[in-house]
PDB file of C-alpha atoms in Angstrom:
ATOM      1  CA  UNK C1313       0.000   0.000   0.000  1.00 59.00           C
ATOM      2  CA  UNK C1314       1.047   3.353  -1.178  1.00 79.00           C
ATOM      3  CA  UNK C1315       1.450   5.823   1.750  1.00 85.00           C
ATOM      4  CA  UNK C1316       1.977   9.330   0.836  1.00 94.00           C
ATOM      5  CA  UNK C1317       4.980  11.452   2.719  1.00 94.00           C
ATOM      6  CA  UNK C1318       3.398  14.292   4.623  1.00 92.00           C
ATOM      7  CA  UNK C1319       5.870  16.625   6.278  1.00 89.00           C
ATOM      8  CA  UNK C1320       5.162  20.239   7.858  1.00 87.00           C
ATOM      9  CA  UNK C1321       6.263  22.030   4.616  1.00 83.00           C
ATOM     10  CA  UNK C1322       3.197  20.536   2.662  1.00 81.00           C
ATOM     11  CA  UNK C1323       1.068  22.816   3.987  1.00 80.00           C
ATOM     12  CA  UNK C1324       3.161  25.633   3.308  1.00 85.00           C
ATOM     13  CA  UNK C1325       3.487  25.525  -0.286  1.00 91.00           C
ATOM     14  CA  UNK C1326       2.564  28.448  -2.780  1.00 93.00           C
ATOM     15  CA  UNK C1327      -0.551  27.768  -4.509  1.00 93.00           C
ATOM     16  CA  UNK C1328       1.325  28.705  -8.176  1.00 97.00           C
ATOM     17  CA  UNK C1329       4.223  27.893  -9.370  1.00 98.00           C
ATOM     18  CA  UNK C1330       5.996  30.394 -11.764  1.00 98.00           C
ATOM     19  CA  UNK C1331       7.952  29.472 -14.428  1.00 99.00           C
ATOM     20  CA  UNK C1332      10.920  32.398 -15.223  1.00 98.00           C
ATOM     21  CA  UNK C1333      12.158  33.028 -18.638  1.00 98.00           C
ATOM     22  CA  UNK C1334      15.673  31.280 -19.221  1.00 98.00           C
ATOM     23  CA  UNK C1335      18.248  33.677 -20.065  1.00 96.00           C
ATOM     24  CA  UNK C1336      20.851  30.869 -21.448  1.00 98.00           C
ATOM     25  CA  UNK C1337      20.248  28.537 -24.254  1.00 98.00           C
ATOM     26  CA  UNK C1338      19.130  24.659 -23.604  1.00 98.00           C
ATOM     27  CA  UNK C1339      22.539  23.639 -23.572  1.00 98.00           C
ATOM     28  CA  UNK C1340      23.756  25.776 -20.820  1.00 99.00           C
ATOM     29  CA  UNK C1341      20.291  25.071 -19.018  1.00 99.00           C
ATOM     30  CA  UNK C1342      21.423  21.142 -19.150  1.00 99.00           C
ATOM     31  CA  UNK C1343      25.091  21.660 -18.220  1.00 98.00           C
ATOM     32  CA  UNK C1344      23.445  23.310 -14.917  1.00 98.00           C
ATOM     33  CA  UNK C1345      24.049  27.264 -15.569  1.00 98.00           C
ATOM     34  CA  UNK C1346      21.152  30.109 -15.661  1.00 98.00           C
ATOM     35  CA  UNK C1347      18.715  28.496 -12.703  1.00 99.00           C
ATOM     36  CA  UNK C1348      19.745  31.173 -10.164  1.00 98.00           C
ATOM     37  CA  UNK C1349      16.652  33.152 -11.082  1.00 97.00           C
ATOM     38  CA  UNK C1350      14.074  30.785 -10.884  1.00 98.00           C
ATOM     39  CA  UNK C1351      11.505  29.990  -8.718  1.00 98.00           C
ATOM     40  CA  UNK C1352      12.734  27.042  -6.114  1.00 98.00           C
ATOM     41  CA  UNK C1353       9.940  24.731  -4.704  1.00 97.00           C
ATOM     42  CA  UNK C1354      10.948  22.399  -1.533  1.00 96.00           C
ATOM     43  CA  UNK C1355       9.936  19.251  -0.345  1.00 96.00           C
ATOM     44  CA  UNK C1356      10.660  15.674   1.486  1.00 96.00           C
ATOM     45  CA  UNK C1357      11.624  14.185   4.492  1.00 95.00           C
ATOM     46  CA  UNK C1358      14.752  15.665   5.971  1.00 94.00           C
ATOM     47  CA  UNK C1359      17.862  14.622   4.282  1.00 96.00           C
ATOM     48  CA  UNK C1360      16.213  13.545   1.553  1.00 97.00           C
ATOM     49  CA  UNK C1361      14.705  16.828   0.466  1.00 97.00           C
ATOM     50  CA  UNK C1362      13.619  17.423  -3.449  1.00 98.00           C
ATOM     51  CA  UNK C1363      13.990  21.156  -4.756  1.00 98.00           C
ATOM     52  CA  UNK C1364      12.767  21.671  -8.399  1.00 99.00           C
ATOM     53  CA  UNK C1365      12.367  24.667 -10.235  1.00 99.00           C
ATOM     54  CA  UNK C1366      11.455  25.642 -13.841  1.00 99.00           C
ATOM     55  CA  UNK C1367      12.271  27.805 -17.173  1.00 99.00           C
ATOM     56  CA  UNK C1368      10.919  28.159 -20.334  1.00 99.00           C
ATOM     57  CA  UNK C1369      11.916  29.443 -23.462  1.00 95.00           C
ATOM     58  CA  UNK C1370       9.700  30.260 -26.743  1.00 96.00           C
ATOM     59  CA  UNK C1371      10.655  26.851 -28.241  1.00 98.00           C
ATOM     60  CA  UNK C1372      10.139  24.805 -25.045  1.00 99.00           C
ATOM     61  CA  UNK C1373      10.348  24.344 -20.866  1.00 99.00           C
ATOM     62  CA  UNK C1374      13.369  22.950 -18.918  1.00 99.00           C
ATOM     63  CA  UNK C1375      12.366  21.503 -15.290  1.00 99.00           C
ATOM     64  CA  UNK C1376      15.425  20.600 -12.974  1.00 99.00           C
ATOM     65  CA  UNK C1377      15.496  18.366  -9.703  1.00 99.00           C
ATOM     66  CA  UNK C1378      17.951  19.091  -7.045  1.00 99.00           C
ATOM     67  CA  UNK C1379      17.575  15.767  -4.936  1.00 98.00           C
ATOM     68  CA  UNK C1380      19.173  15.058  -1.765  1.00 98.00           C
ATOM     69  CA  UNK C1381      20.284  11.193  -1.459  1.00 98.00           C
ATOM     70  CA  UNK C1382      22.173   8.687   0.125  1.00 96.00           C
ATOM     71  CA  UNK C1383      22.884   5.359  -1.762  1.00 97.00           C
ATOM     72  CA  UNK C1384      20.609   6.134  -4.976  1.00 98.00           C
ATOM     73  CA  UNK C1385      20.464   3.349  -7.070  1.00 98.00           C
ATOM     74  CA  UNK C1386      19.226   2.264 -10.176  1.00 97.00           C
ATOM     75  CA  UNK C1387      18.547  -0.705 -11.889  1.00 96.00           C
ATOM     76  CA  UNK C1388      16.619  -0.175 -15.427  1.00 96.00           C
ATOM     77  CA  UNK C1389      18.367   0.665 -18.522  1.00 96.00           C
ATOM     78  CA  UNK C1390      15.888   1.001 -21.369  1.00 97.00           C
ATOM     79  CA  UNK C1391      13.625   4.118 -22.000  1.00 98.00           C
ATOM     80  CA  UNK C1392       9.885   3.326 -21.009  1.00 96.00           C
ATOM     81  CA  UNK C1393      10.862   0.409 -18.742  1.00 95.00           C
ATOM     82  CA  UNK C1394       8.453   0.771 -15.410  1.00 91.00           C
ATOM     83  CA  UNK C1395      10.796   3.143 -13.331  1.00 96.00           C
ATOM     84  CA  UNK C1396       8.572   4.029 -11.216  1.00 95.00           C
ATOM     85  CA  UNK C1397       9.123   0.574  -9.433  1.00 95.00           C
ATOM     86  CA  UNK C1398      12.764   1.997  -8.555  1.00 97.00           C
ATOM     87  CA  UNK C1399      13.987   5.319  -7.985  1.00 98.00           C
ATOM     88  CA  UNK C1400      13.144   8.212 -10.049  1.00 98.00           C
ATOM     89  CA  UNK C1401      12.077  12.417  -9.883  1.00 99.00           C
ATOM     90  CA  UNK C1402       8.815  12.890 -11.998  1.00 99.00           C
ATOM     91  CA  UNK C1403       6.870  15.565 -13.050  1.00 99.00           C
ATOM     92  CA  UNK C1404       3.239  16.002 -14.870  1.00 99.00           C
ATOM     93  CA  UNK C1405       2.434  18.254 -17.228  1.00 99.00           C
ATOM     94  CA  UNK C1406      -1.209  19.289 -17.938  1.00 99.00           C
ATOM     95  CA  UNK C1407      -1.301  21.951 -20.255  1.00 99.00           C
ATOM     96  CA  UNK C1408      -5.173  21.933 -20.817  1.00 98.00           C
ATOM     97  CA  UNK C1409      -5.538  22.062 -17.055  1.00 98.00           C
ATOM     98  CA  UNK C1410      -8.451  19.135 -18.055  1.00 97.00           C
ATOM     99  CA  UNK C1411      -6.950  16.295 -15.821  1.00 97.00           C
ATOM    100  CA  UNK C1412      -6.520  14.716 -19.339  1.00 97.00           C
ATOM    101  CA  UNK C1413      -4.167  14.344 -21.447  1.00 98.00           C
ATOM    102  CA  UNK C1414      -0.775  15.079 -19.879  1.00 98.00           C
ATOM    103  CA  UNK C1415       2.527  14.484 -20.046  1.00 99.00           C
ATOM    104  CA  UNK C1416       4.389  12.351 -16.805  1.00 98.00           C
ATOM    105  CA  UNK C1417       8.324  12.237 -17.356  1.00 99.00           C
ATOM    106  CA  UNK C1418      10.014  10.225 -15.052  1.00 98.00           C
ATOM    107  CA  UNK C1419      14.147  10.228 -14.834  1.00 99.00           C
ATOM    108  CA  UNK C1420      15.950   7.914 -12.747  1.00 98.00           C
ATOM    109  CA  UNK C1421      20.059   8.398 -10.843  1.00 98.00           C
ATOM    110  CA  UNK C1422      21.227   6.765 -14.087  1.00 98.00           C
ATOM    111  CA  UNK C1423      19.553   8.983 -16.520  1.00 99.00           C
ATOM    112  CA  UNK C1424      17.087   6.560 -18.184  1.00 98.00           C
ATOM    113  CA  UNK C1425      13.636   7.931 -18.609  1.00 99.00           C
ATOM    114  CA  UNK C1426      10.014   7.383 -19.076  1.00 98.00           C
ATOM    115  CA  UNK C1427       7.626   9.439 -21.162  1.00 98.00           C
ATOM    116  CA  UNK C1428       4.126   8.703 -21.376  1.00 97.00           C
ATOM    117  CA  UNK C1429       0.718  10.644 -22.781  1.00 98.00           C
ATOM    118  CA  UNK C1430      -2.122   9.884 -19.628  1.00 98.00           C
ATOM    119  CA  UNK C1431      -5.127  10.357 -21.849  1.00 97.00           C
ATOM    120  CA  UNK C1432      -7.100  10.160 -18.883  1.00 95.00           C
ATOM    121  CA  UNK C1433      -7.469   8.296 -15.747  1.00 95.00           C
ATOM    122  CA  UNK C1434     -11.795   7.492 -15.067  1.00 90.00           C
ATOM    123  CA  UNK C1435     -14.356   5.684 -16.169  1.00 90.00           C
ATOM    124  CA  UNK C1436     -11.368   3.476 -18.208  1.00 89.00           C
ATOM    125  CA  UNK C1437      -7.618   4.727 -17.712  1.00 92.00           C
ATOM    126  CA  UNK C1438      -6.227   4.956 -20.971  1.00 96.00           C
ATOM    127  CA  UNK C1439      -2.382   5.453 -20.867  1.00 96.00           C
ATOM    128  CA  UNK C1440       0.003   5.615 -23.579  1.00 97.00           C
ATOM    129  CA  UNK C1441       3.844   4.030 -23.107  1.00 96.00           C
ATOM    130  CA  UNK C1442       4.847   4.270 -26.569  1.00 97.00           C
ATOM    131  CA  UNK C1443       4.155   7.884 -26.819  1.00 98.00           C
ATOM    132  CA  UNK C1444       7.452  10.089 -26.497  1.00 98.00           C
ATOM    133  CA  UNK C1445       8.917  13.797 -26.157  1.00 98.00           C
ATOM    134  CA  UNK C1446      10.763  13.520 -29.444  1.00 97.00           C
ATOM    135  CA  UNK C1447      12.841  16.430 -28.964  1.00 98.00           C
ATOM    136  CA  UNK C1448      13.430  15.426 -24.979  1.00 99.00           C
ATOM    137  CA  UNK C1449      16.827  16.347 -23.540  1.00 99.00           C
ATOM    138  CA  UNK C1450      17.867  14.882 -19.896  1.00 99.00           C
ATOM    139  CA  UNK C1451      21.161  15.268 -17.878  1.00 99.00           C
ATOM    140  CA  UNK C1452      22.062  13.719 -14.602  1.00 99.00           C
ATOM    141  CA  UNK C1453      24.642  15.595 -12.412  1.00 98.00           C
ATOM    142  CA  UNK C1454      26.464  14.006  -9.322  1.00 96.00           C
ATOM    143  CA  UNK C1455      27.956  16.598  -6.513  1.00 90.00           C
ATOM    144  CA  UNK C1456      31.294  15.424  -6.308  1.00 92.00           C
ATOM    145  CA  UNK C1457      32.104  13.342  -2.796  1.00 94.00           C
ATOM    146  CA  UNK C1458      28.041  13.328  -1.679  1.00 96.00           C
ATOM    147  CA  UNK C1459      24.673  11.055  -3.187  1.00 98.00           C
ATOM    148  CA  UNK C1460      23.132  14.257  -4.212  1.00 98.00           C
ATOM    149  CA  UNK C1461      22.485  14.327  -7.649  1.00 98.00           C
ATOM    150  CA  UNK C1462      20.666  16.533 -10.035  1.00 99.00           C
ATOM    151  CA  UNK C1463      18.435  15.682 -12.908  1.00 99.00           C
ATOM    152  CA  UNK C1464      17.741  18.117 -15.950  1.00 99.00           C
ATOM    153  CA  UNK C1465      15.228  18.428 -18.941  1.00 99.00           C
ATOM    154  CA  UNK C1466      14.138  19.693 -21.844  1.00 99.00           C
ATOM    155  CA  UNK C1467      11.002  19.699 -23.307  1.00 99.00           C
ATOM    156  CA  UNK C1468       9.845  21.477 -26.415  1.00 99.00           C
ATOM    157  CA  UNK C1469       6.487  22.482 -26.994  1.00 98.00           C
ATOM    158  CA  UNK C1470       6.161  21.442 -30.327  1.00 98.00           C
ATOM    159  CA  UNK C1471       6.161  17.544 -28.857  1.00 98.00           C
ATOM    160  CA  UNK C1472       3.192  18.205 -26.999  1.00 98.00           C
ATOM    161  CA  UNK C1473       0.906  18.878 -29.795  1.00 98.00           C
ATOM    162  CA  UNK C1474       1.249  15.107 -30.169  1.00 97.00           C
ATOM    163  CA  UNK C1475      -0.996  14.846 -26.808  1.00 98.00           C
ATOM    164  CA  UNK C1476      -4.025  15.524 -28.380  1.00 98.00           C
ATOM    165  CA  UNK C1477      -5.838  18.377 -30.741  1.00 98.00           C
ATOM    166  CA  UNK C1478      -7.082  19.630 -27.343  1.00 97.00           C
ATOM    167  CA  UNK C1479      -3.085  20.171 -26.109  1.00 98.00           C
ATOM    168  CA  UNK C1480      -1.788  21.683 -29.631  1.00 98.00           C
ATOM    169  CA  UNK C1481      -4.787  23.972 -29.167  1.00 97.00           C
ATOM    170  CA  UNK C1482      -2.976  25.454 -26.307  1.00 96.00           C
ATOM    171  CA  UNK C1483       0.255  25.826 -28.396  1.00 97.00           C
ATOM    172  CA  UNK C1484       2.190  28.003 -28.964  1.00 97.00           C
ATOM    173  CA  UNK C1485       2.659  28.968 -25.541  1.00 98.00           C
ATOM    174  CA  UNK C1486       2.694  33.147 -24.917  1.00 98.00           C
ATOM    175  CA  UNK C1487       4.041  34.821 -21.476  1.00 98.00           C
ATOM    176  CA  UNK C1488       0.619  34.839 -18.665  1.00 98.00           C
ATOM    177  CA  UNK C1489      -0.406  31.230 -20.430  1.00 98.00           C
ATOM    178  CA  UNK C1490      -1.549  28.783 -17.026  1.00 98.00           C
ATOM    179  CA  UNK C1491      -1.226  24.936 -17.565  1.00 99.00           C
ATOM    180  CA  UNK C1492      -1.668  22.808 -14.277  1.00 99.00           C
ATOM    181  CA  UNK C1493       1.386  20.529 -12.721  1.00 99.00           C
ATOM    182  CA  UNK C1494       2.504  18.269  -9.980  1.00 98.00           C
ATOM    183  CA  UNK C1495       6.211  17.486  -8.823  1.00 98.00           C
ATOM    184  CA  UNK C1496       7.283  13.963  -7.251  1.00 98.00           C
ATOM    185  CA  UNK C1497       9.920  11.911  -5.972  1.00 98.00           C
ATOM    186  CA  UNK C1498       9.854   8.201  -4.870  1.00 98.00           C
ATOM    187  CA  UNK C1499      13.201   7.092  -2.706  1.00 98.00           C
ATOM    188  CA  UNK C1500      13.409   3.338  -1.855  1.00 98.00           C
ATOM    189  CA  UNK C1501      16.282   2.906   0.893  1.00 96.00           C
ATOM    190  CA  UNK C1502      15.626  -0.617   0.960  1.00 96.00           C
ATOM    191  CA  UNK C1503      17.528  -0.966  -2.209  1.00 97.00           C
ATOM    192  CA  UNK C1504      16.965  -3.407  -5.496  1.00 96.00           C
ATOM    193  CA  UNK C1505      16.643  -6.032  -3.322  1.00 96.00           C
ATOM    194  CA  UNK C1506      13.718  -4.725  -1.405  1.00 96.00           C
ATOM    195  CA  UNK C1507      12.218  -1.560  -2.899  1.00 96.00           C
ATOM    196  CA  UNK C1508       9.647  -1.605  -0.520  1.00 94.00           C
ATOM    197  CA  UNK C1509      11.069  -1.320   2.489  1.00 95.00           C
ATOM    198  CA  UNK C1510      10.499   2.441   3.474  1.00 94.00           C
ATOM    199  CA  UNK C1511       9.975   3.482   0.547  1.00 96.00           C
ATOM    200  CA  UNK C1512       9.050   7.506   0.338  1.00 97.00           C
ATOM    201  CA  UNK C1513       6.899   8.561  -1.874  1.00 97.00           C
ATOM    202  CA  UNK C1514       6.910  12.367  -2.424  1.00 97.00           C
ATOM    203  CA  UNK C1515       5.194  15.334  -3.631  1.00 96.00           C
ATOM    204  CA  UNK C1516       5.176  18.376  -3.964  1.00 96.00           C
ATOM    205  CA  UNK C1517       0.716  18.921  -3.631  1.00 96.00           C
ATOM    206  CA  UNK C1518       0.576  15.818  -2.141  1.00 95.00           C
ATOM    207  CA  UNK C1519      -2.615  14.085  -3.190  1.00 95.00           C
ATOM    208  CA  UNK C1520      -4.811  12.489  -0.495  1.00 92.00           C
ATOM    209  CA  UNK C1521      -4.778   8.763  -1.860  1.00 89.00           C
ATOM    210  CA  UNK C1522      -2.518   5.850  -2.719  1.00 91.00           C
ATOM    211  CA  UNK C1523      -1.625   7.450  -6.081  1.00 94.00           C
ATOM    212  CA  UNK C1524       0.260  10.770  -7.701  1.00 96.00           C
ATOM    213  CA  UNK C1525      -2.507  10.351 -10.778  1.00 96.00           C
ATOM    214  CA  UNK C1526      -4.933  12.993  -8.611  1.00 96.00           C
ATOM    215  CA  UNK C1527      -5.382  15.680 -10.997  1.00 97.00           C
ATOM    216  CA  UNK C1528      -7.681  17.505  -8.203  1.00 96.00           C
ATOM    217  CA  UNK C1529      -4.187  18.202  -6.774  1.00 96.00           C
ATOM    218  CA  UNK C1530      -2.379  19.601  -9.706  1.00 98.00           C
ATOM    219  CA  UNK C1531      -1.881  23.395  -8.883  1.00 97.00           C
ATOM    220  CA  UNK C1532      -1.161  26.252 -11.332  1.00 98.00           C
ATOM    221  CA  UNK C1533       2.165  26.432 -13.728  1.00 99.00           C
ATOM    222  CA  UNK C1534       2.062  29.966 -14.691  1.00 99.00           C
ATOM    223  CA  UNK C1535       4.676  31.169 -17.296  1.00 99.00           C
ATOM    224  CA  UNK C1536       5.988  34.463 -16.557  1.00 98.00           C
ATOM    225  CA  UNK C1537       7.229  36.959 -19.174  1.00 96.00           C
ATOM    226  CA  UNK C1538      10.902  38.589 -19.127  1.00 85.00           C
ATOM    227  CA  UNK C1539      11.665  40.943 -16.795  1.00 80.00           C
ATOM    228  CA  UNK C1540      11.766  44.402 -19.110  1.00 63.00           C
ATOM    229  CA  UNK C1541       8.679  43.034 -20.528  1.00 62.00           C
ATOM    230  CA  UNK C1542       6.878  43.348 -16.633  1.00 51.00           C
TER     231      UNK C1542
END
């Protein structure tokens, strides 16, 4: 059974989460440069604490995990495999703010990933494995001498016209535009061997069942123009 992490920072979350222009190009973005400026988001159990933060550019949206560790492992090698059985960041991506047809990107210690389209979740889930962010760019970063790591990624727009009409409807994407988003990590300290054992599952709007699928607790992703144009 699935049991959600609930620290005292859950409750003191910002209800929107604004995403600052980038000011480098992708590949400076990836090697770790030009996040000073953007908004930084907490959460987790101490010691294991997530931060993530987000950028966007005209072409696309970069999301970056700073994740605190010890011992992160990882065990799956191909894209699309079921990460989520091991350790991984994720984030979801609803750009219709519909609870329907989103994005989930998962990326593990190891920098393998999983992109899928949710097309939606009730009366009959309907998810999509073989659907992929063809332009996606990830990087994984280790801080020398510690577990902490940090995962990086690209996503353009143009891939997520592929979602659905309903999603390239919302496309291009202009500065004041709103899409809806959750954060997550999932840490298993128990290790390949048993990924069970204390396993932390953690979000950022932490939803109030067994499952991060809880659209009802996706909060606002609100992409903010340049400074000189404010």
């Amino acid at each position: 059974m699935v049991e959600m992490y609930r620290g005292p920072e859950s409750t003191r979350q910002p209800a929107t989460y604004r995403v600052a222009r980038a000011g480098v190009g992708v590949a400076e973005l990836l090697g770790g440069a030009g996040w000073d400026h953007a908004m930084a988001i907490t959460w987790g159990p101490e010691g294991l604490a997530t931060t993530f933060r987000a950028v966007w550019h005209d072409e696309g949206i970069a999301v970056r995990w700073d994740v605190q560790d010890r011992a992160p492992w990882a065990t799956r090698t191909r894209r699309d495999d079921c990460l989520w059985d091991t350790e991984v960041v994720e984030v979801f991506l609803d750009p219709t703010r519909s609870g329907e047809d989103y994005a989930e990107l998962e990326v593990t210690p190891a920098n393998v990933v999983c992109d899928l389209h949710i097309e939606r979740l009730a009366p009959e889930r309907r998810v999509h494995l073989e659907w992929d962010f063809e332009g996606l760019q990830t990087r994984v970063h280790r801080a020398p001498g510690s577990d902490d790591w940090t995962a990086i990624a690209w996503m353009p727009f143009a891939d997520f016209a592929s979602l659905s009409a309903r999603v390239a409807a919302c496309l291009p994407v202009t500065a004041g535009d709103s899409w809806h988003f959750n954060a997550f990590r999932i840490k298993r300290p128990g290790g390949p061997e048993r990924p069970e054992d204390g396993a932390v599952y953690a979000a950022w709007s932490v939803p109030d069942g067994p499952t991060f699928h809880a659209p009802s607790f996706f909060r606002p992703l609100v992409f903010a123009p340049a400074p000189e144009d404010t």
